[in-house]
Short mmCIF file of C-alpha atoms in Angstrom, two decimals:
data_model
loop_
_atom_site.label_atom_id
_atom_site.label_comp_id
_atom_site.label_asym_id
_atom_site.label_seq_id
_atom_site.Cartn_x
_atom_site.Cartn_y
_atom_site.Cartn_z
CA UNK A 16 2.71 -32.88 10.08
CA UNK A 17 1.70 -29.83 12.36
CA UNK A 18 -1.58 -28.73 13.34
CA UNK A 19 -3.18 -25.40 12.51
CA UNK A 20 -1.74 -22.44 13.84
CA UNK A 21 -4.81 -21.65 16.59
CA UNK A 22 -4.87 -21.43 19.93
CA UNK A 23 -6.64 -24.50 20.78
CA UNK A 24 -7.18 -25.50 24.65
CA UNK A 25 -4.90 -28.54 23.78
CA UNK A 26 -2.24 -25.97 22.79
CA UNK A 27 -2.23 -24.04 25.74
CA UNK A 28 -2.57 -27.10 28.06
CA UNK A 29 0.37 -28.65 26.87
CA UNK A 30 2.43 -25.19 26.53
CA UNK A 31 1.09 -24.62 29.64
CA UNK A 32 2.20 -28.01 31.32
CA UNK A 33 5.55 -28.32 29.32
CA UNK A 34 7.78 -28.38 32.23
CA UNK A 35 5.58 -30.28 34.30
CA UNK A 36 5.34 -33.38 32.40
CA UNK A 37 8.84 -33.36 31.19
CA UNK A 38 9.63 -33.59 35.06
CA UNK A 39 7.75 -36.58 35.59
CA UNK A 40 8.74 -38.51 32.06
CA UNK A 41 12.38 -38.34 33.28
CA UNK A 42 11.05 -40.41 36.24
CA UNK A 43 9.95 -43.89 33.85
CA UNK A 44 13.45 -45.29 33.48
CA UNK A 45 12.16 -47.61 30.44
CA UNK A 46 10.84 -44.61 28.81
CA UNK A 47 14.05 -42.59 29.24
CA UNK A 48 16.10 -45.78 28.48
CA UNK A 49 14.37 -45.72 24.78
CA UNK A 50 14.15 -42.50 23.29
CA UNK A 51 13.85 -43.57 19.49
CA UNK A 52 10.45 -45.83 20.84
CA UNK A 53 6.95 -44.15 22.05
CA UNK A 54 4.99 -46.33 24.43
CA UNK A 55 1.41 -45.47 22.94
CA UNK A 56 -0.35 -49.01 25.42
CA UNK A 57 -0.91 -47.42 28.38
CA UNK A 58 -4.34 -48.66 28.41
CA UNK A 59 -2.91 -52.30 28.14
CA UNK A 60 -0.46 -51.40 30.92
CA UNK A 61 1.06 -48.22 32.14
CA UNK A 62 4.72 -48.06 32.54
CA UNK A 63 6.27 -47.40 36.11
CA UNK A 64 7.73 -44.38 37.58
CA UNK A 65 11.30 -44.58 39.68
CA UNK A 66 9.79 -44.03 43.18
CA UNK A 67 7.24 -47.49 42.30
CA UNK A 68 10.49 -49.44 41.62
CA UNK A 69 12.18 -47.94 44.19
CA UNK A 70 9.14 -48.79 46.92
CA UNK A 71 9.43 -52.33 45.74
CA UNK A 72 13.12 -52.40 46.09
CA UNK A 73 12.80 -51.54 49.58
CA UNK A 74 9.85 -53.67 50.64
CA UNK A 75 12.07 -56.52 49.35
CA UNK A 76 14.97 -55.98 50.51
CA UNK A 77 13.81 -54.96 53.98
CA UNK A 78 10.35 -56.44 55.36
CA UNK A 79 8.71 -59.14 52.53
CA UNK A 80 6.94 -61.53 54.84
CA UNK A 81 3.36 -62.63 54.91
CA UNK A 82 0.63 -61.12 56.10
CA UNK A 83 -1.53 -62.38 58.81
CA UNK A 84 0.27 -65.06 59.23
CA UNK A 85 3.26 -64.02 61.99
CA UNK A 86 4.03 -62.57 64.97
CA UNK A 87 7.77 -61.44 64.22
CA UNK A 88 8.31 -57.53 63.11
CA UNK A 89 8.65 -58.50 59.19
CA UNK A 90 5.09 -60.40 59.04
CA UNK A 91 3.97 -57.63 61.55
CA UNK A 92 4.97 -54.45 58.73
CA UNK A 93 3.81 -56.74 55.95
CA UNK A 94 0.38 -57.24 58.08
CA UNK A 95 -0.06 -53.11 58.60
CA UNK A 96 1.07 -52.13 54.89
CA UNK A 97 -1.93 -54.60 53.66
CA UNK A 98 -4.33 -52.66 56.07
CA UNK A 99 -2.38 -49.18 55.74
CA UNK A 100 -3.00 -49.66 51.80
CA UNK A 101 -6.80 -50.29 51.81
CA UNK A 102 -6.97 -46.95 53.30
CA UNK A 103 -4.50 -45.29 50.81
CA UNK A 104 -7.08 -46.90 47.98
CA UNK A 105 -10.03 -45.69 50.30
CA UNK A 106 -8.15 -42.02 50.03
CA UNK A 107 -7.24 -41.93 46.73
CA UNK A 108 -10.60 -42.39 45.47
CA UNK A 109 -12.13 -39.66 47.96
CA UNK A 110 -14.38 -42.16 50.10
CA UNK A 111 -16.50 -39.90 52.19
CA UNK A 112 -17.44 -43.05 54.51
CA UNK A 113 -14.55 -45.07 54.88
CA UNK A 114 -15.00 -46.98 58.23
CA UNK A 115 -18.31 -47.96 56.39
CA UNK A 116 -16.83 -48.85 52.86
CA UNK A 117 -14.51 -52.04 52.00
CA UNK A 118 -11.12 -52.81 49.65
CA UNK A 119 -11.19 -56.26 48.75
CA UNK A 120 -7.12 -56.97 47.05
CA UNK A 121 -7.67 -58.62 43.58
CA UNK A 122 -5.23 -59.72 40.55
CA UNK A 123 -6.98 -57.24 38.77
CA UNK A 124 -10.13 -55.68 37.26
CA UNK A 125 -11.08 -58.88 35.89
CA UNK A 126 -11.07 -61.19 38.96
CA UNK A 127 -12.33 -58.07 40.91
CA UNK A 128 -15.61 -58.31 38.57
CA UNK A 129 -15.95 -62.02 38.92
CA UNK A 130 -15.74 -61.82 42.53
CA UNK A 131 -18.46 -59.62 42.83
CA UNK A 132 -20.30 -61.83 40.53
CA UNK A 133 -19.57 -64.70 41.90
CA UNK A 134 -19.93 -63.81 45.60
CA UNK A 135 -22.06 -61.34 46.05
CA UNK A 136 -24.45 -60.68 43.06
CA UNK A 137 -26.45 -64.17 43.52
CA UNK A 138 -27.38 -62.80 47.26
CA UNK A 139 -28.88 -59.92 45.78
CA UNK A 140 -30.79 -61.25 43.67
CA UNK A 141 -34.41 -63.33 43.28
CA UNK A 142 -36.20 -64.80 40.58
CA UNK A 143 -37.42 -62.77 37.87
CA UNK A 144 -34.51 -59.43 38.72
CA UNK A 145 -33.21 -57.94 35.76
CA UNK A 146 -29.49 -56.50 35.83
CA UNK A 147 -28.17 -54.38 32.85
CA UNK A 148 -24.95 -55.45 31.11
CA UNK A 149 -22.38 -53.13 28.78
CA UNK A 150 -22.35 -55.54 25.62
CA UNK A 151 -20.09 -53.23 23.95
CA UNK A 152 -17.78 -52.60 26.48
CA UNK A 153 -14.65 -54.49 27.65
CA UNK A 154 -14.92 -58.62 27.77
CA UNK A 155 -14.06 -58.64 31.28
CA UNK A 156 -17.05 -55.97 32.54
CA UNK A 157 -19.69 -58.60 30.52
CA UNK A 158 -18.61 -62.39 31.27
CA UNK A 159 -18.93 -62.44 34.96
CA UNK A 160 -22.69 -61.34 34.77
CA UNK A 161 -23.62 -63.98 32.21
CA UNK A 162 -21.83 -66.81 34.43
CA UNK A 163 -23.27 -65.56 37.17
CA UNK A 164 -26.70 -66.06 35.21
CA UNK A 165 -25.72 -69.36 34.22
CA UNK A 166 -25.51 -70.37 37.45
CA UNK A 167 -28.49 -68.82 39.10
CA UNK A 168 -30.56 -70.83 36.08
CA UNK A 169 -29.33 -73.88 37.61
CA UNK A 170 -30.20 -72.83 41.04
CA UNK A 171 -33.80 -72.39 40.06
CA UNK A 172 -33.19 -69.05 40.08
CA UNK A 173 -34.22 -67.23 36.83
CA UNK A 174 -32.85 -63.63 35.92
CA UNK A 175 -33.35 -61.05 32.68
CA UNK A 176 -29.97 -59.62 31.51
CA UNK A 177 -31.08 -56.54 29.20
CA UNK A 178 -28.10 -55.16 26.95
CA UNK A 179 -27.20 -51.37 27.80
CA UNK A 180 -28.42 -49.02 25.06
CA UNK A 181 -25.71 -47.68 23.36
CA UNK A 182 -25.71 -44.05 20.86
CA UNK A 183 -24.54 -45.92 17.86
CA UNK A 184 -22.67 -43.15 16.29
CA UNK A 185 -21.03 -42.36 19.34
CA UNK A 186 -20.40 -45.42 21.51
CA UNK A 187 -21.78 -43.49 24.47
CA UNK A 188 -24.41 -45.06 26.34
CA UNK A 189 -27.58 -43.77 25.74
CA UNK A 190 -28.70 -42.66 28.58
CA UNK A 191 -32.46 -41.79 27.67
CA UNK A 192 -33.25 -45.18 26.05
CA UNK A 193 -31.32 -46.95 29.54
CA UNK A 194 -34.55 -44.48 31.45
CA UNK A 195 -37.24 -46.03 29.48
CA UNK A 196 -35.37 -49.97 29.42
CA UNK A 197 -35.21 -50.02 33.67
CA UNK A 198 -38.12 -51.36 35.66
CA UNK A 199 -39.10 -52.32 38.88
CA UNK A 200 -37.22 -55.60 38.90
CA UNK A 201 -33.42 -53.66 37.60
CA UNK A 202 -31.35 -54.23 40.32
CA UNK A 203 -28.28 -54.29 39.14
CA UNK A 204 -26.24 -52.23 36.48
CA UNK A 205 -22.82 -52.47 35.12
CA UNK A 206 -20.62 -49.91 33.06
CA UNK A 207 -17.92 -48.83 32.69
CA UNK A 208 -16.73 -45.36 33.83
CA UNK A 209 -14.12 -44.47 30.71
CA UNK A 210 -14.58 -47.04 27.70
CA UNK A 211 -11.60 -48.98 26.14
CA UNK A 212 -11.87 -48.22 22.66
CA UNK A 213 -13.92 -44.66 21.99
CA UNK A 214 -12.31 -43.21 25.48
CA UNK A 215 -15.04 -41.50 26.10
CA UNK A 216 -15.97 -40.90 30.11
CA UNK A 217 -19.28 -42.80 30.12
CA UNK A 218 -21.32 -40.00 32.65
CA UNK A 219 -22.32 -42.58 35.05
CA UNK A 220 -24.18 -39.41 37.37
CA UNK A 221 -26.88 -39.79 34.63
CA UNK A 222 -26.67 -43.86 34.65
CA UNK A 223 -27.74 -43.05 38.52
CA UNK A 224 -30.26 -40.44 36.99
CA UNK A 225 -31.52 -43.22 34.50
CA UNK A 226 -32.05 -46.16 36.92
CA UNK A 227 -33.40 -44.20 39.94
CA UNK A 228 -31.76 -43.95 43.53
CA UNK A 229 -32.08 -47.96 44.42
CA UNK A 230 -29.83 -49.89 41.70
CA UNK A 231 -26.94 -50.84 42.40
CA UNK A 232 -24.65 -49.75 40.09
CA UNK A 233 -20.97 -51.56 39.26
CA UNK A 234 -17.99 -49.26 37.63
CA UNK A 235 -14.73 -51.06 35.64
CA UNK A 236 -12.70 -47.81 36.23
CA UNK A 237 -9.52 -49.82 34.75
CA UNK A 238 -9.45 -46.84 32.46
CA UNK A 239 -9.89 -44.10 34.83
CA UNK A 240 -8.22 -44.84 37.97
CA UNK A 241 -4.83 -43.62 37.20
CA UNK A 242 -5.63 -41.29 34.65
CA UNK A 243 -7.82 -38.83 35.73
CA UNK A 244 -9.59 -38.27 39.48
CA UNK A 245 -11.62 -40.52 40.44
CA UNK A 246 -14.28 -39.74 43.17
CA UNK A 247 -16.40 -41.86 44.80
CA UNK A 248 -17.85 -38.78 46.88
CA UNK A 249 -19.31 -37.46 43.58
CA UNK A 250 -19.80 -41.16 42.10
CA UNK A 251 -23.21 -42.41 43.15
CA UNK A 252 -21.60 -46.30 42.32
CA UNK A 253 -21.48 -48.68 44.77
CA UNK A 254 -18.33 -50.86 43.51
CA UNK A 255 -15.44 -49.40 42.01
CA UNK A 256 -12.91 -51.82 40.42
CA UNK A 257 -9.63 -51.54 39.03
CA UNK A 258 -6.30 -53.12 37.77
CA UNK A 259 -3.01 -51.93 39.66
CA UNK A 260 -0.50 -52.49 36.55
CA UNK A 261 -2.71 -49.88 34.59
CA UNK A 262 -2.26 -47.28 37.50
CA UNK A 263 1.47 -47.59 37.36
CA UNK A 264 1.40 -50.73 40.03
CA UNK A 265 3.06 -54.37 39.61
CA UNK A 266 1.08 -56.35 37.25
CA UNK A 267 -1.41 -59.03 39.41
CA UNK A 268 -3.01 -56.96 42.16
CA UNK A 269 -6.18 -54.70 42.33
CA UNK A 270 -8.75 -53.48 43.86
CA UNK A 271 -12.55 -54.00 44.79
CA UNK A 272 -14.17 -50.73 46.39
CA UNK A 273 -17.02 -51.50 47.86
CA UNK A 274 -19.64 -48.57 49.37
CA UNK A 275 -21.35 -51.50 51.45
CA UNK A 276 -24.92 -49.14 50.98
CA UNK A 277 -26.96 -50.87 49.26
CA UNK A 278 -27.69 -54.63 49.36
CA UNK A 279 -25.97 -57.20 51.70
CA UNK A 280 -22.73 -56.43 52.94
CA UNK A 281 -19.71 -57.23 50.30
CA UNK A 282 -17.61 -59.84 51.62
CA UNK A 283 -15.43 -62.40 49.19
CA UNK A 284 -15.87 -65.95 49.90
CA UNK A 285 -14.02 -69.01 50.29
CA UNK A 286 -10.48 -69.08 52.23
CA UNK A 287 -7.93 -66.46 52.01
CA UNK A 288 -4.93 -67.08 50.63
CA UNK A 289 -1.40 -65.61 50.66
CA UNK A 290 -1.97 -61.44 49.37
CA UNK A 291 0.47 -59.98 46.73
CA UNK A 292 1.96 -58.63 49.26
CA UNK A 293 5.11 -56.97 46.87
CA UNK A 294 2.01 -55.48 44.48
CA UNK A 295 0.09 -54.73 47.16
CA UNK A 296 3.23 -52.06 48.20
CA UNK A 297 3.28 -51.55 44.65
CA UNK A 298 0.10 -50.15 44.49
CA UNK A 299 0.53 -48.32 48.14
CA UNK A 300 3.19 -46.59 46.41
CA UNK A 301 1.93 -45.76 43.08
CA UNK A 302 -1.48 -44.14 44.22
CA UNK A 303 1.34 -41.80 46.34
CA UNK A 304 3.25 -41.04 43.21
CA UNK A 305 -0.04 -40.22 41.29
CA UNK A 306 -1.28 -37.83 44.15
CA UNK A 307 2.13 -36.83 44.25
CA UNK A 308 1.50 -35.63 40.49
CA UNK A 309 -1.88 -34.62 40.01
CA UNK A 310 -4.33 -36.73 38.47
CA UNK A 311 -6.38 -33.62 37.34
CA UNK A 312 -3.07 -32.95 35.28
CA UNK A 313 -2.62 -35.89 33.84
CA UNK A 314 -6.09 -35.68 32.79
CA UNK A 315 -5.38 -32.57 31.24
CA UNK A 316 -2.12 -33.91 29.49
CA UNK A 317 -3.52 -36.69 28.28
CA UNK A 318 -6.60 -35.36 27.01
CA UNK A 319 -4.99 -32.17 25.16
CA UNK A 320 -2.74 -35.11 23.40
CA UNK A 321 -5.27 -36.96 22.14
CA UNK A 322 -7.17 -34.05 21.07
CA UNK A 323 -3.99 -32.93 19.40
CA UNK A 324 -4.20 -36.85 17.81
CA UNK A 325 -7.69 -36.54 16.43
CA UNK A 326 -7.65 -33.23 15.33
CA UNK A 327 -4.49 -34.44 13.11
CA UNK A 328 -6.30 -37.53 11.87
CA UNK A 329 -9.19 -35.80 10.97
CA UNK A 330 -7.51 -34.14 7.87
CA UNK A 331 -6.24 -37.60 6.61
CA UNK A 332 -8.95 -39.26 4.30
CA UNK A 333 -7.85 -42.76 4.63
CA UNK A 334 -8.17 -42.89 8.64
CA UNK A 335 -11.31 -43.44 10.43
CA UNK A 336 -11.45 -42.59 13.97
CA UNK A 337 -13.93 -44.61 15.84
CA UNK A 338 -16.53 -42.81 18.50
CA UNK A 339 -17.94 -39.53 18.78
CA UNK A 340 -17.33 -37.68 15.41
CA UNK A 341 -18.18 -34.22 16.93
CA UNK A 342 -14.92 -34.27 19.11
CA UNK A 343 -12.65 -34.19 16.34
CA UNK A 344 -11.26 -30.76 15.98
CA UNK A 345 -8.41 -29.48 18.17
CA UNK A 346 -11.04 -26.66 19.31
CA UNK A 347 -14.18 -28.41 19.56
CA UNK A 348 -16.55 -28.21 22.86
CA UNK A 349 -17.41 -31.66 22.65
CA UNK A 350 -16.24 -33.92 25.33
CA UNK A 351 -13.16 -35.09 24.54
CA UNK A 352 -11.20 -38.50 24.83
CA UNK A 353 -10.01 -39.94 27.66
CA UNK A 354 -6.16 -40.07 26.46
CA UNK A 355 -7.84 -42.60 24.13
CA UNK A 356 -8.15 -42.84 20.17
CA UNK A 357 -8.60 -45.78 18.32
CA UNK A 358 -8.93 -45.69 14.25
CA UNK A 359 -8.42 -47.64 10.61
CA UNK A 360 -6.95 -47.64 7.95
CA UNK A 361 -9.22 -47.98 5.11
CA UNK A 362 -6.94 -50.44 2.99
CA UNK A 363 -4.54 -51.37 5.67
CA UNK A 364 -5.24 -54.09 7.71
CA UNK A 365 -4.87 -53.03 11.67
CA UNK A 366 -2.34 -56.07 12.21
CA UNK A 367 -0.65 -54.71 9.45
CA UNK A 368 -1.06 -51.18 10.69
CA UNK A 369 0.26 -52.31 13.79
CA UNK A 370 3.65 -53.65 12.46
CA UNK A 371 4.19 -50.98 9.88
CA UNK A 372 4.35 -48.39 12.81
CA UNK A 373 6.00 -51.05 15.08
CA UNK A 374 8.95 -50.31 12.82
CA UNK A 375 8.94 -46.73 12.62
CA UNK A 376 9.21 -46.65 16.63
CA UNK A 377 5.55 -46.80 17.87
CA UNK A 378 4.27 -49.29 20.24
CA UNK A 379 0.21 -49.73 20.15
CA UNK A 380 -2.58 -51.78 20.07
CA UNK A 381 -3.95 -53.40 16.43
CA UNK A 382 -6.91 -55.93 17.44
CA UNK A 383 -10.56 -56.01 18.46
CA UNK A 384 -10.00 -54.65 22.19
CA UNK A 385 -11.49 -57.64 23.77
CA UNK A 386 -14.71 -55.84 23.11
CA UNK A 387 -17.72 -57.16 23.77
CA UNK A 388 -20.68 -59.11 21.08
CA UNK A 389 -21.78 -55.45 20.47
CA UNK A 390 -19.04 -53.99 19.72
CA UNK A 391 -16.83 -53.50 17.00
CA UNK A 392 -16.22 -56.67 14.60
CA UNK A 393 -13.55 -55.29 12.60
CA UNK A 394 -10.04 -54.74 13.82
CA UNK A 395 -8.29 -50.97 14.27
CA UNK A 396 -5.75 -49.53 16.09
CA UNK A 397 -5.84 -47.97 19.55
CA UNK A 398 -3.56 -45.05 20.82
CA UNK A 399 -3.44 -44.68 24.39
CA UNK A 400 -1.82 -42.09 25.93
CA UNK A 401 -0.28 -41.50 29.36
CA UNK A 402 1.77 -38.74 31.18
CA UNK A 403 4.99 -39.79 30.05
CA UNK A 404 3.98 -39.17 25.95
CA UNK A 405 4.83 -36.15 24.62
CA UNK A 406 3.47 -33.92 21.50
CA UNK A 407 6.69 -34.46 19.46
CA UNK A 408 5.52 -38.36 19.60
CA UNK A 409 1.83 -37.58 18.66
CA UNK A 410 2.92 -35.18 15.70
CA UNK A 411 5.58 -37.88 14.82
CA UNK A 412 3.18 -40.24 15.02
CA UNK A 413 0.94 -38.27 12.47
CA UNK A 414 3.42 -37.59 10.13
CA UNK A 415 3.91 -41.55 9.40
CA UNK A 416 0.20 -42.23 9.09
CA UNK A 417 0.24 -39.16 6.38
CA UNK A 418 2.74 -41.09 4.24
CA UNK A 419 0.46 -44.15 4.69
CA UNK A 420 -2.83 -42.46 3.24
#
């Protein structure tokens, strides 16, 4: 299947970045290694360039110790790449304040949002506060909060969770309703800066807008860091987290960024262990190859692909494509996904789906997302693109669906 004949902005992005991203695909030796497969889960877990592997190779072979924990030259390197690589996480995301800010080292998004639940959210709060929770977004950015409620209730302290208002057609949050839900007593707000399942970048400038200049607010970026620029100088958050293996890192290590502006100061408790040292240099190295490439690119790549994906879908009656409906078309001024498009079949089951293009080469997603109570109740299939996926897969891709309808 081929797409209209126009000259789209997706057309001329990817003509335009042909060479480019050929370049850096040669880089992912399990994506070279497989040329019949396409690797459509890079929202599960990106794949690794060369120069990652290659960082971790050397690490190993020439300095693993642990960190604070030695006086001999290994521990000491080990000891100054941990501290060297909170300030390459501190750069990447454009901190304007680093000697103020802080990178807490997690396992991933997930632990990085319980940690902040767990150890610093009950400080900030007193009886009768009221913190906003994404109910439709990812399991991970909505558990923590509701723990951290539970226990609050049984230390006499009582708070209001209120569910984010959500666009319904759209999945976006709805940012005028989220205006007229905050009070005096919102303190706290948590979203998520691209979403998991409609890709959409969730405009958290107008969450800031909506909740007024003293909430703090709490970003899962697991979908953004990586994929497009991320900017703390022009995000008015105050905790960015996200998962290392999904920005071309080792899985098991990421990252708290904490602005330290508002509320007490953000400081993980209990007794620290032994880092992930080898992810740590993972990480250290990844965020290099990533500047290395241009995250603006990649956003462009990614983006023009999966406009190139629903602007195929869109002429196939049996598919629906989940999220904003007014993004569709190859040419539309909408904002457009995130590298992100999740749809149905409308007699195929998505589990089904999901093997059925297994075996014509194409590795995705076919569940629920590990969405949240709000969210969508009925399974589908999720795309996810990265800089490594070409057009040939996408149009590939579409041509099997079309024999499916």
């Amino acid at each position: 299947m081929t797409l209209p004949r126009t000259d789209t902005q997706s057309r001329t992005v990817i003509g335009e970045l042909g060479a480019w991203q050929r370049a850096l695909r040669s880089r992912f030796p399990i994506i070279t290694a497989h040329p019949e497969l396409a690797y459509l889960d890079s929202a599960a877990t990106a794949q690794k360039p060369q120069d990652v592997l290659d960082t971790v190779h050397t690490y190993l072979t020439t300095t693993n110790a642990n960190a604070g924990r030695g006086t001999y030259p290994w521990a000491n390197r080990t000891t100054t790449l941990v501290e060297q690589a909170r300030d390459r996480v501190k750069r990447f995301l454009d901190d304007p304040a680093p000697e103020r800010s802080a990178v807490h080292f997690t396992s991933g998004t997930t632990e990085g949002l319980r940690t902040i639940a767990r150890d610093w959210l009950p400080g900030f709060l007193a009886d009768g506060d009221e913190i906003v929770v994404p109910v439709a977004d990812h399991e991970a950015n909505i558990a923590p909060w509701l723990e951290a409620q539970r226990e609050l209730a049984r230390q006499g302290v009582h708070i209001r969770v209120r569910p984010m208002p959500y666009q319904r057609a759209s999945g976006d949050y709805d940012h005028t309703s989220l205006a007229q839900l905050v009070g005096p007593r919102t303190r706290f707000v948590a979203a998520s800066h691209v979403h998991h399942v409609y890709g959409g970048n969730m405009n958290i400038h107008r969450i800031r807008q909506a909740v007024g200049p003293d909430a703090v607010i709490c970003l899962d970026a697991a979908q953004s860091v990586g994929h497009l620029p991320v900017s703390v100088a022009d995000l008015d958050a105050d905790f960015v987290v996200f998962s290392g293996h999904k920005a071309m890192a080792l899985p098991g290590t990421g990252a708290v960024w904490a602005r330290q502006a508002r509320g007490p100061q953000f400081t993980p408790g209990g007794w620290s262990g032994t880092p992930n040292t080898v992810g740590i240099a993972s990480l250290a190295g990844a965020l290099d190859w990533l500047d290395a490439a241009g995250t603006e690119r990649i956003e462009q790549w990614t983006v023009a692909l999966a406009a190139r994906l629903t602007d195929g879908l869109r002429h196939l009656d049996a598919y629906e494509v989940l999220g904003c409906q007014s993004s569709l078309a190859a040419d539309s001024s909408v904002q457009r996904r995130q590298g992100i498009v999740t749809f149905r079949h409308q007699a195929i089951d998505s589990g089904d789906l999901g093997f059925i293009l297994y075996s014509h080469g194409f590795m995705i997603r076919s569940d629920q997302h590990c969405q949240g109570s709000a969210g969508e109740r009925t399974g589908s299939v999720r795309v996810s693109l990265h800089v490594y996926n070409t057009a040939e897969e996408v149009d590939r891709l579409l041509a099997v669906l079309a024999t499916l309808g």
